[in-house]
Amino acid sequence: MFAPTDIDQRFRRNVRGEVLRLLNHQRRTYISREEVERIGKDSGLSPGEATCEFLSLKGAIWEGRTTHTSDSQHPWDLVHFDVRWFQRIGDVPTGWDY
């Protein structure tokens, strides 16, 4: 087992904050790969490191499904959040229609 680095912890906090901001303030139920890469850059990670780390946080920070556009060279382009998962853990109010 390894201890998370300061950069990993910063990225994790920044991802969580952005996901909750999108869901609770913008009422947007998805995040793009580019947004994840930007959060990674702001946290000190390369784009590849950011996307890998983001995917590793599934089930801990976020839950949902990835989608891929046919013209993309990447394995995923968007993550569509499972709003009910966020409601179950208390991060999004219940009863809101997303």
mmCIF file of N, CA and C in Angstrom:
data_model
loop_
_atom_site.group_PDB
_atom_site.id
_atom_site.type_symbol
_atom_site.label_atom_id
_atom_site.label_comp_id
_atom_site.label_asym_id
_atom_site.label_seq_id
_atom_site.Cartn_x
_atom_site.Cartn_y
_atom_site.Cartn_z
ATOM 1 N N MET A 1 0.850 -1.183 0.000
ATOM 2 C CA MET A 1 0.000 0.000 0.000
ATOM 3 C C MET A 1 0.890 1.239 0.000
ATOM 4 N N PHE A 2 0.481 2.250 -0.717
ATOM 5 C CA PHE A 2 1.274 3.475 -0.740
ATOM 6 C C PHE A 2 0.434 4.637 -0.246
ATOM 7 N N ALA A 3 1.105 5.612 0.328
ATOM 8 C CA ALA A 3 0.411 6.804 0.825
ATOM 9 C C ALA A 3 0.213 7.776 -0.326
ATOM 10 N N PRO A 4 -0.979 8.389 -0.411
ATOM 11 C CA PRO A 4 -1.210 9.364 -1.476
ATOM 12 C C PRO A 4 -0.285 10.564 -1.311
ATOM 13 N N THR A 5 0.176 11.076 -2.425
ATOM 14 C CA THR A 5 1.035 12.257 -2.387
ATOM 15 C C THR A 5 0.177 13.506 -2.181
ATOM 16 N N ASP A 6 0.844 14.612 -1.900
ATOM 17 C CA ASP A 6 0.127 15.887 -1.778
ATOM 18 C C ASP A 6 -0.619 16.215 -3.064
ATOM 19 N N ILE A 7 0.011 15.910 -4.204
ATOM 20 C CA ILE A 7 -0.635 16.176 -5.500
ATOM 21 C C ILE A 7 -1.879 15.317 -5.653
ATOM 22 N N ASP A 8 -1.790 14.039 -5.294
ATOM 23 C CA ASP A 8 -2.952 13.149 -5.367
ATOM 24 C C ASP A 8 -4.084 13.654 -4.476
ATOM 25 N N GLN A 9 -3.733 14.062 -3.265
ATOM 26 C CA GLN A 9 -4.754 14.557 -2.333
ATOM 27 C C GLN A 9 -5.381 15.850 -2.853
ATOM 28 N N ARG A 10 -4.561 16.742 -3.417
ATOM 29 C CA ARG A 10 -5.072 17.988 -3.975
ATOM 30 C C ARG A 10 -6.013 17.693 -5.147
ATOM 31 N N PHE A 11 -5.605 16.779 -6.016
ATOM 32 C CA PHE A 11 -6.443 16.400 -7.150
ATOM 33 C C PHE A 11 -7.772 15.829 -6.661
ATOM 34 N N ARG A 12 -7.711 14.954 -5.699
ATOM 35 C CA ARG A 12 -8.928 14.336 -5.151
ATOM 36 C C ARG A 12 -9.870 15.404 -4.592
ATOM 37 N N ARG A 13 -9.325 16.340 -3.806
ATOM 38 C CA ARG A 13 -10.156 17.436 -3.266
ATOM 39 C C ARG A 13 -10.736 18.291 -4.384
ATOM 40 N N ASN A 14 -9.910 18.604 -5.374
ATOM 41 C CA ASN A 14 -10.367 19.448 -6.473
ATOM 42 C C ASN A 14 -11.435 18.766 -7.320
ATOM 43 N N VAL A 15 -11.272 17.473 -7.559
ATOM 44 C CA VAL A 15 -12.290 16.719 -8.314
ATOM 45 C C VAL A 15 -13.596 16.704 -7.538
ATOM 46 N N ARG A 16 -13.514 16.368 -6.278
ATOM 47 C CA ARG A 16 -14.734 16.318 -5.457
ATOM 48 C C ARG A 16 -15.437 17.670 -5.454
ATOM 49 N N GLY A 17 -14.691 18.738 -5.271
ATOM 50 C CA GLY A 17 -15.285 20.066 -5.271
ATOM 51 C C GLY A 17 -15.941 20.412 -6.591
ATOM 52 N N GLU A 18 -15.280 20.089 -7.689
ATOM 53 C CA GLU A 18 -15.839 20.403 -9.011
ATOM 54 C C GLU A 18 -17.078 19.568 -9.299
ATOM 55 N N VAL A 19 -17.047 18.290 -8.979
ATOM 56 C CA VAL A 19 -18.209 17.428 -9.208
ATOM 57 C C VAL A 19 -19.415 17.935 -8.409
ATOM 58 N N LEU A 20 -19.198 18.268 -7.143
ATOM 59 C CA LEU A 20 -20.312 18.759 -6.321
ATOM 60 C C LEU A 20 -20.803 20.121 -6.814
ATOM 61 N N ARG A 21 -19.883 20.961 -7.298
ATOM 62 C CA ARG A 21 -20.282 22.256 -7.852
ATOM 63 C C ARG A 21 -21.141 22.048 -9.100
ATOM 64 N N LEU A 22 -20.719 21.144 -9.971
ATOM 65 C CA LEU A 22 -21.490 20.870 -11.182
ATOM 66 C C LEU A 22 -22.885 20.363 -10.839
ATOM 67 N N LEU A 23 -22.948 19.408 -9.917
ATOM 68 C CA LEU A 23 -24.240 18.808 -9.569
ATOM 69 C C LEU A 23 -25.143 19.773 -8.806
ATOM 70 N N ASN A 24 -24.607 20.424 -7.793
ATOM 71 C CA ASN A 24 -25.446 21.204 -6.884
ATOM 72 C C ASN A 24 -25.664 22.653 -7.306
ATOM 73 N N HIS A 25 -24.744 23.217 -8.051
ATOM 74 C CA HIS A 25 -24.891 24.629 -8.422
ATOM 75 C C HIS A 25 -25.276 24.803 -9.887
ATOM 76 N N GLN A 26 -24.697 23.995 -10.754
ATOM 77 C CA GLN A 26 -25.053 24.088 -12.169
ATOM 78 C C GLN A 26 -26.117 23.076 -12.557
ATOM 79 N N ARG A 27 -26.362 22.125 -11.659
ATOM 80 C CA ARG A 27 -27.306 21.031 -11.922
ATOM 81 C C ARG A 27 -26.955 20.320 -13.233
ATOM 82 N N ARG A 28 -25.655 20.153 -13.416
ATOM 83 C CA ARG A 28 -25.124 19.464 -14.593
ATOM 84 C C ARG A 28 -24.657 18.083 -14.166
ATOM 85 N N THR A 29 -25.058 17.076 -14.891
ATOM 86 C CA THR A 29 -24.834 15.694 -14.469
ATOM 87 C C THR A 29 -23.701 15.003 -15.229
ATOM 88 N N TYR A 30 -22.775 15.764 -15.747
ATOM 89 C CA TYR A 30 -21.654 15.174 -16.463
ATOM 90 C C TYR A 30 -20.412 16.047 -16.323
ATOM 91 N N ILE A 31 -19.263 15.436 -16.610
ATOM 92 C CA ILE A 31 -17.992 16.158 -16.662
ATOM 93 C C ILE A 31 -17.226 15.631 -17.870
ATOM 94 N N SER A 32 -16.535 16.519 -18.544
ATOM 95 C CA SER A 32 -15.779 16.116 -19.733
ATOM 96 C C SER A 32 -14.351 15.721 -19.371
ATOM 97 N N ARG A 33 -13.756 14.980 -20.255
ATOM 98 C CA ARG A 33 -12.355 14.600 -20.110
ATOM 99 C C ARG A 33 -11.476 15.846 -20.030
ATOM 100 N N GLU A 34 -11.773 16.831 -20.846
ATOM 101 C CA GLU A 34 -10.993 18.072 -20.848
ATOM 102 C C GLU A 34 -11.062 18.774 -19.493
ATOM 103 N N GLU A 35 -12.235 18.757 -18.866
ATOM 104 C CA GLU A 35 -12.363 19.369 -17.539
ATOM 105 C C GLU A 35 -11.527 18.616 -16.508
ATOM 106 N N VAL A 36 -11.529 17.301 -16.602
ATOM 107 C CA VAL A 36 -10.720 16.487 -15.690
ATOM 108 C C VAL A 36 -9.239 16.788 -15.905
ATOM 109 N N GLU A 37 -8.826 16.906 -17.157
ATOM 110 C CA GLU A 37 -7.427 17.229 -17.454
ATOM 111 C C GLU A 37 -7.055 18.605 -16.908
ATOM 112 N N ARG A 38 -7.962 19.575 -16.983
ATOM 113 C CA ARG A 38 -7.711 20.915 -16.443
ATOM 114 C C ARG A 38 -7.546 20.859 -14.925
ATOM 115 N N ILE A 39 -8.418 20.106 -14.259
ATOM 116 C CA ILE A 39 -8.302 19.948 -12.807
ATOM 117 C C ILE A 39 -6.959 19.308 -12.473
ATOM 118 N N GLY A 40 -6.568 18.327 -13.271
ATOM 119 C CA GLY A 40 -5.281 17.691 -13.062
ATOM 120 C C GLY A 40 -4.133 18.662 -13.229
ATOM 121 N N LYS A 41 -4.179 19.464 -14.269
ATOM 122 C CA LYS A 41 -3.115 20.449 -14.498
ATOM 123 C C LYS A 41 -3.023 21.414 -13.324
ATOM 124 N N ASP A 42 -4.177 21.889 -12.855
ATOM 125 C CA ASP A 42 -4.205 22.801 -11.711
ATOM 126 C C ASP A 42 -3.679 22.135 -10.433
ATOM 127 N N SER A 43 -3.739 20.810 -10.397
ATOM 128 C CA SER A 43 -3.286 20.053 -9.227
ATOM 129 C C SER A 43 -1.857 19.559 -9.359
ATOM 130 N N GLY A 44 -1.249 19.739 -10.532
ATOM 131 C CA GLY A 44 0.127 19.315 -10.740
ATOM 132 C C GLY A 44 0.290 17.983 -11.441
ATOM 133 N N LEU A 45 -0.763 17.505 -12.127
ATOM 134 C CA LEU A 45 -0.704 16.235 -12.848
ATOM 135 C C LEU A 45 -0.706 16.465 -14.350
ATOM 136 N N SER A 46 -0.139 15.529 -15.082
ATOM 137 C CA SER A 46 -0.225 15.555 -16.542
ATOM 138 C C SER A 46 -1.641 15.145 -16.944
ATOM 139 N N PRO A 47 -2.054 15.409 -18.193
ATOM 140 C CA PRO A 47 -3.393 14.982 -18.623
ATOM 141 C C PRO A 47 -3.621 13.476 -18.450
ATOM 142 N N GLY A 48 -2.637 12.673 -18.822
ATOM 143 C CA GLY A 48 -2.786 11.225 -18.679
ATOM 144 C C GLY A 48 -2.899 10.790 -17.230
ATOM 145 N N GLU A 49 -2.076 11.375 -16.375
ATOM 146 C CA GLU A 49 -2.147 11.053 -14.948
ATOM 147 C C GLU A 49 -3.505 11.450 -14.379
ATOM 148 N N ALA A 50 -4.000 12.616 -14.791
ATOM 149 C CA ALA A 50 -5.286 13.108 -14.276
ATOM 150 C C ALA A 50 -6.428 12.184 -14.671
ATOM 151 N N THR A 51 -6.458 11.751 -15.930
ATOM 152 C CA THR A 51 -7.570 10.895 -16.344
ATOM 153 C C THR A 51 -7.495 9.524 -15.681
ATOM 154 N N CYS A 52 -6.290 8.987 -15.531
ATOM 155 C CA CYS A 52 -6.152 7.693 -14.837
ATOM 156 C C CYS A 52 -6.557 7.816 -13.373
ATOM 157 N N GLU A 53 -6.076 8.863 -12.716
ATOM 158 C CA GLU A 53 -6.406 9.072 -11.302
ATOM 159 C C GLU A 53 -7.910 9.298 -11.135
ATOM 160 N N PHE A 54 -8.511 10.073 -12.043
ATOM 161 C CA PHE A 54 -9.948 10.321 -11.982
ATOM 162 C C PHE A 54 -10.723 9.009 -12.063
ATOM 163 N N LEU A 55 -10.369 8.173 -13.012
ATOM 164 C CA LEU A 55 -11.070 6.897 -13.145
ATOM 165 C C LEU A 55 -10.883 6.022 -11.912
ATOM 166 N N SER A 56 -9.725 6.128 -11.262
ATOM 167 C CA SER A 56 -9.487 5.325 -10.057
ATOM 168 C C SER A 56 -10.344 5.787 -8.879
ATOM 169 N N LEU A 57 -10.899 6.988 -8.975
ATOM 170 C CA LEU A 57 -11.732 7.533 -7.897
ATOM 171 C C LEU A 57 -13.202 7.123 -8.020
ATOM 172 N N LYS A 58 -13.523 6.378 -9.075
ATOM 173 C CA LYS A 58 -14.897 5.909 -9.244
ATOM 174 C C LYS A 58 -15.282 5.043 -8.048
ATOM 175 N N GLY A 59 -16.436 5.330 -7.482
ATOM 176 C CA GLY A 59 -16.913 4.598 -6.320
ATOM 177 C C GLY A 59 -16.513 5.238 -5.004
ATOM 178 N N ALA A 60 -15.519 6.114 -5.042
ATOM 179 C CA ALA A 60 -15.087 6.815 -3.833
ATOM 180 C C ALA A 60 -15.502 8.286 -3.879
ATOM 181 N N ILE A 61 -15.277 8.933 -5.007
ATOM 182 C CA ILE A 61 -15.596 10.353 -5.179
ATOM 183 C C ILE A 61 -16.782 10.539 -6.110
ATOM 184 N N TRP A 62 -16.919 9.669 -7.070
ATOM 185 C CA TRP A 62 -17.999 9.786 -8.050
ATOM 186 C C TRP A 62 -18.451 8.399 -8.480
ATOM 187 N N GLU A 63 -19.635 8.374 -9.060
ATOM 188 C CA GLU A 63 -20.159 7.143 -9.648
ATOM 189 C C GLU A 63 -20.902 7.545 -10.903
ATOM 190 N N GLY A 64 -20.792 6.718 -11.913
ATOM 191 C CA GLY A 64 -21.466 7.005 -13.176
ATOM 192 C C GLY A 64 -20.915 6.122 -14.270
ATOM 193 N N ARG A 65 -21.121 6.584 -15.504
ATOM 194 C CA ARG A 65 -20.652 5.795 -16.642
ATOM 195 C C ARG A 65 -19.906 6.697 -17.619
ATOM 196 N N THR A 66 -18.921 6.122 -18.249
ATOM 197 C CA THR A 66 -18.163 6.860 -19.241
ATOM 198 C C THR A 66 -18.793 6.656 -20.611
ATOM 199 N N THR A 67 -18.643 7.662 -21.458
ATOM 200 C CA THR A 67 -19.077 7.535 -22.843
ATOM 201 C C THR A 67 -17.937 7.982 -23.744
ATOM 202 N N HIS A 68 -18.017 7.538 -24.980
ATOM 203 C CA HIS A 68 -16.967 7.757 -25.958
ATOM 204 C C HIS A 68 -17.609 8.203 -27.266
ATOM 205 N N THR A 69 -17.088 9.265 -27.863
ATOM 206 C CA THR A 69 -17.589 9.677 -29.175
ATOM 207 C C THR A 69 -16.804 8.937 -30.250
ATOM 208 N N SER A 70 -17.459 8.681 -31.343
ATOM 209 C CA SER A 70 -16.852 7.859 -32.390
ATOM 210 C C SER A 70 -15.617 8.499 -33.011
ATOM 211 N N ASP A 71 -15.522 9.817 -32.986
ATOM 212 C CA ASP A 71 -14.379 10.475 -33.618
ATOM 213 C C ASP A 71 -13.245 10.773 -32.633
ATOM 214 N N SER A 72 -13.342 10.280 -31.413
ATOM 215 C CA SER A 72 -12.331 10.557 -30.395
ATOM 216 C C SER A 72 -11.254 9.484 -30.383
ATOM 217 N N GLN A 73 -10.043 9.904 -30.077
ATOM 218 C CA GLN A 73 -8.938 8.962 -29.935
ATOM 219 C C GLN A 73 -8.806 8.448 -28.503
ATOM 220 N N HIS A 74 -9.610 8.978 -27.586
ATOM 221 C CA HIS A 74 -9.535 8.615 -26.174
ATOM 222 C C HIS A 74 -10.555 7.532 -25.837
ATOM 223 N N PRO A 75 -10.292 6.745 -24.796
ATOM 224 C CA PRO A 75 -11.243 5.693 -24.416
ATOM 225 C C PRO A 75 -12.534 6.233 -23.806
ATOM 226 N N TRP A 76 -12.518 7.481 -23.322
ATOM 227 C CA TRP A 76 -13.740 8.103 -22.810
ATOM 228 C C TRP A 76 -13.651 9.606 -23.007
ATOM 229 N N ASP A 77 -14.815 10.223 -23.159
ATOM 230 C CA ASP A 77 -14.884 11.675 -23.371
ATOM 231 C C ASP A 77 -15.737 12.382 -22.332
ATOM 232 N N LEU A 78 -16.738 11.688 -21.822
ATOM 233 C CA LEU A 78 -17.627 12.244 -20.796
ATOM 234 C C LEU A 78 -17.888 11.194 -19.741
ATOM 235 N N VAL A 79 -18.113 11.670 -18.523
ATOM 236 C CA VAL A 79 -18.652 10.827 -17.465
ATOM 237 C C VAL A 79 -20.019 11.390 -17.123
ATOM 238 N N HIS A 80 -21.013 10.533 -17.198
ATOM 239 C CA HIS A 80 -22.382 10.887 -16.805
ATOM 240 C C HIS A 80 -22.580 10.370 -15.385
ATOM 241 N N PHE A 81 -22.816 11.295 -14.468
ATOM 242 C CA PHE A 81 -22.892 10.937 -13.059
ATOM 243 C C PHE A 81 -24.187 10.210 -12.724
ATOM 244 N N ASP A 82 -24.098 9.283 -11.784
ATOM 245 C CA ASP A 82 -25.247 8.590 -11.222
ATOM 246 C C ASP A 82 -25.739 9.441 -10.050
ATOM 247 N N VAL A 83 -26.700 10.305 -10.313
ATOM 248 C CA VAL A 83 -27.173 11.273 -9.321
ATOM 249 C C VAL A 83 -27.721 10.566 -8.086
ATOM 250 N N ARG A 84 -28.387 9.453 -8.271
ATOM 251 C CA ARG A 84 -28.942 8.732 -7.114
ATOM 252 C C ARG A 84 -27.833 8.254 -6.175
ATOM 253 N N TRP A 85 -26.687 7.895 -6.716
ATOM 254 C CA TRP A 85 -25.546 7.505 -5.880
ATOM 255 C C TRP A 85 -25.139 8.678 -4.994
ATOM 256 N N PHE A 86 -25.033 9.862 -5.576
ATOM 257 C CA PHE A 86 -24.674 11.055 -4.818
ATOM 258 C C PHE A 86 -25.746 11.377 -3.773
ATOM 259 N N GLN A 87 -27.000 11.143 -4.109
ATOM 260 C CA GLN A 87 -28.086 11.366 -3.153
ATOM 261 C C GLN A 87 -27.985 10.375 -1.997
ATOM 262 N N ARG A 88 -27.689 9.117 -2.290
ATOM 263 C CA ARG A 88 -27.575 8.098 -1.233
ATOM 264 C C ARG A 88 -26.477 8.424 -0.239
ATOM 265 N N ILE A 89 -25.378 9.021 -0.691
ATOM 266 C CA ILE A 89 -24.286 9.322 0.236
ATOM 267 C C ILE A 89 -24.416 10.730 0.825
ATOM 268 N N GLY A 90 -25.472 11.446 0.444
ATOM 269 C CA GLY A 90 -25.749 12.742 1.053
ATOM 270 C C GLY A 90 -25.064 13.937 0.415
ATOM 271 N N ASP A 91 -24.487 13.774 -0.772
ATOM 272 C CA ASP A 91 -23.809 14.884 -1.437
ATOM 273 C C ASP A 91 -24.727 15.727 -2.310
ATOM 274 N N VAL A 92 -25.875 15.188 -2.651
ATOM 275 C CA VAL A 92 -26.861 15.895 -3.467
ATOM 276 C C VAL A 92 -28.208 15.720 -2.782
ATOM 277 N N PRO A 93 -28.987 16.796 -2.651
ATOM 278 C CA PRO A 93 -30.287 16.662 -1.994
ATOM 279 C C PRO A 93 -31.193 15.656 -2.712
ATOM 280 N N THR A 94 -31.925 14.899 -1.934
ATOM 281 C CA THR A 94 -32.902 13.976 -2.527
ATOM 282 C C THR A 94 -34.118 14.773 -2.958
ATOM 283 N N GLY A 95 -34.848 14.190 -3.880
ATOM 284 C CA GLY A 95 -36.060 14.849 -4.347
ATOM 285 C C GLY A 95 -35.836 15.850 -5.472
ATOM 286 N N TRP A 96 -34.592 16.107 -5.804
ATOM 287 C CA TRP A 96 -34.305 17.011 -6.922
ATOM 288 C C TRP A 96 -34.370 16.201 -8.210
ATOM 289 N N ASP A 97 -34.999 16.758 -9.199
ATOM 290 C CA ASP A 97 -35.130 16.083 -10.482
ATOM 291 C C ASP A 97 -34.006 16.555 -11.396
ATOM 292 N N TYR A 98 -33.012 15.724 -11.592
ATOM 293 C CA TYR A 98 -31.874 16.079 -12.448
ATOM 294 C C TYR A 98 -32.109 15.639 -13.856
#
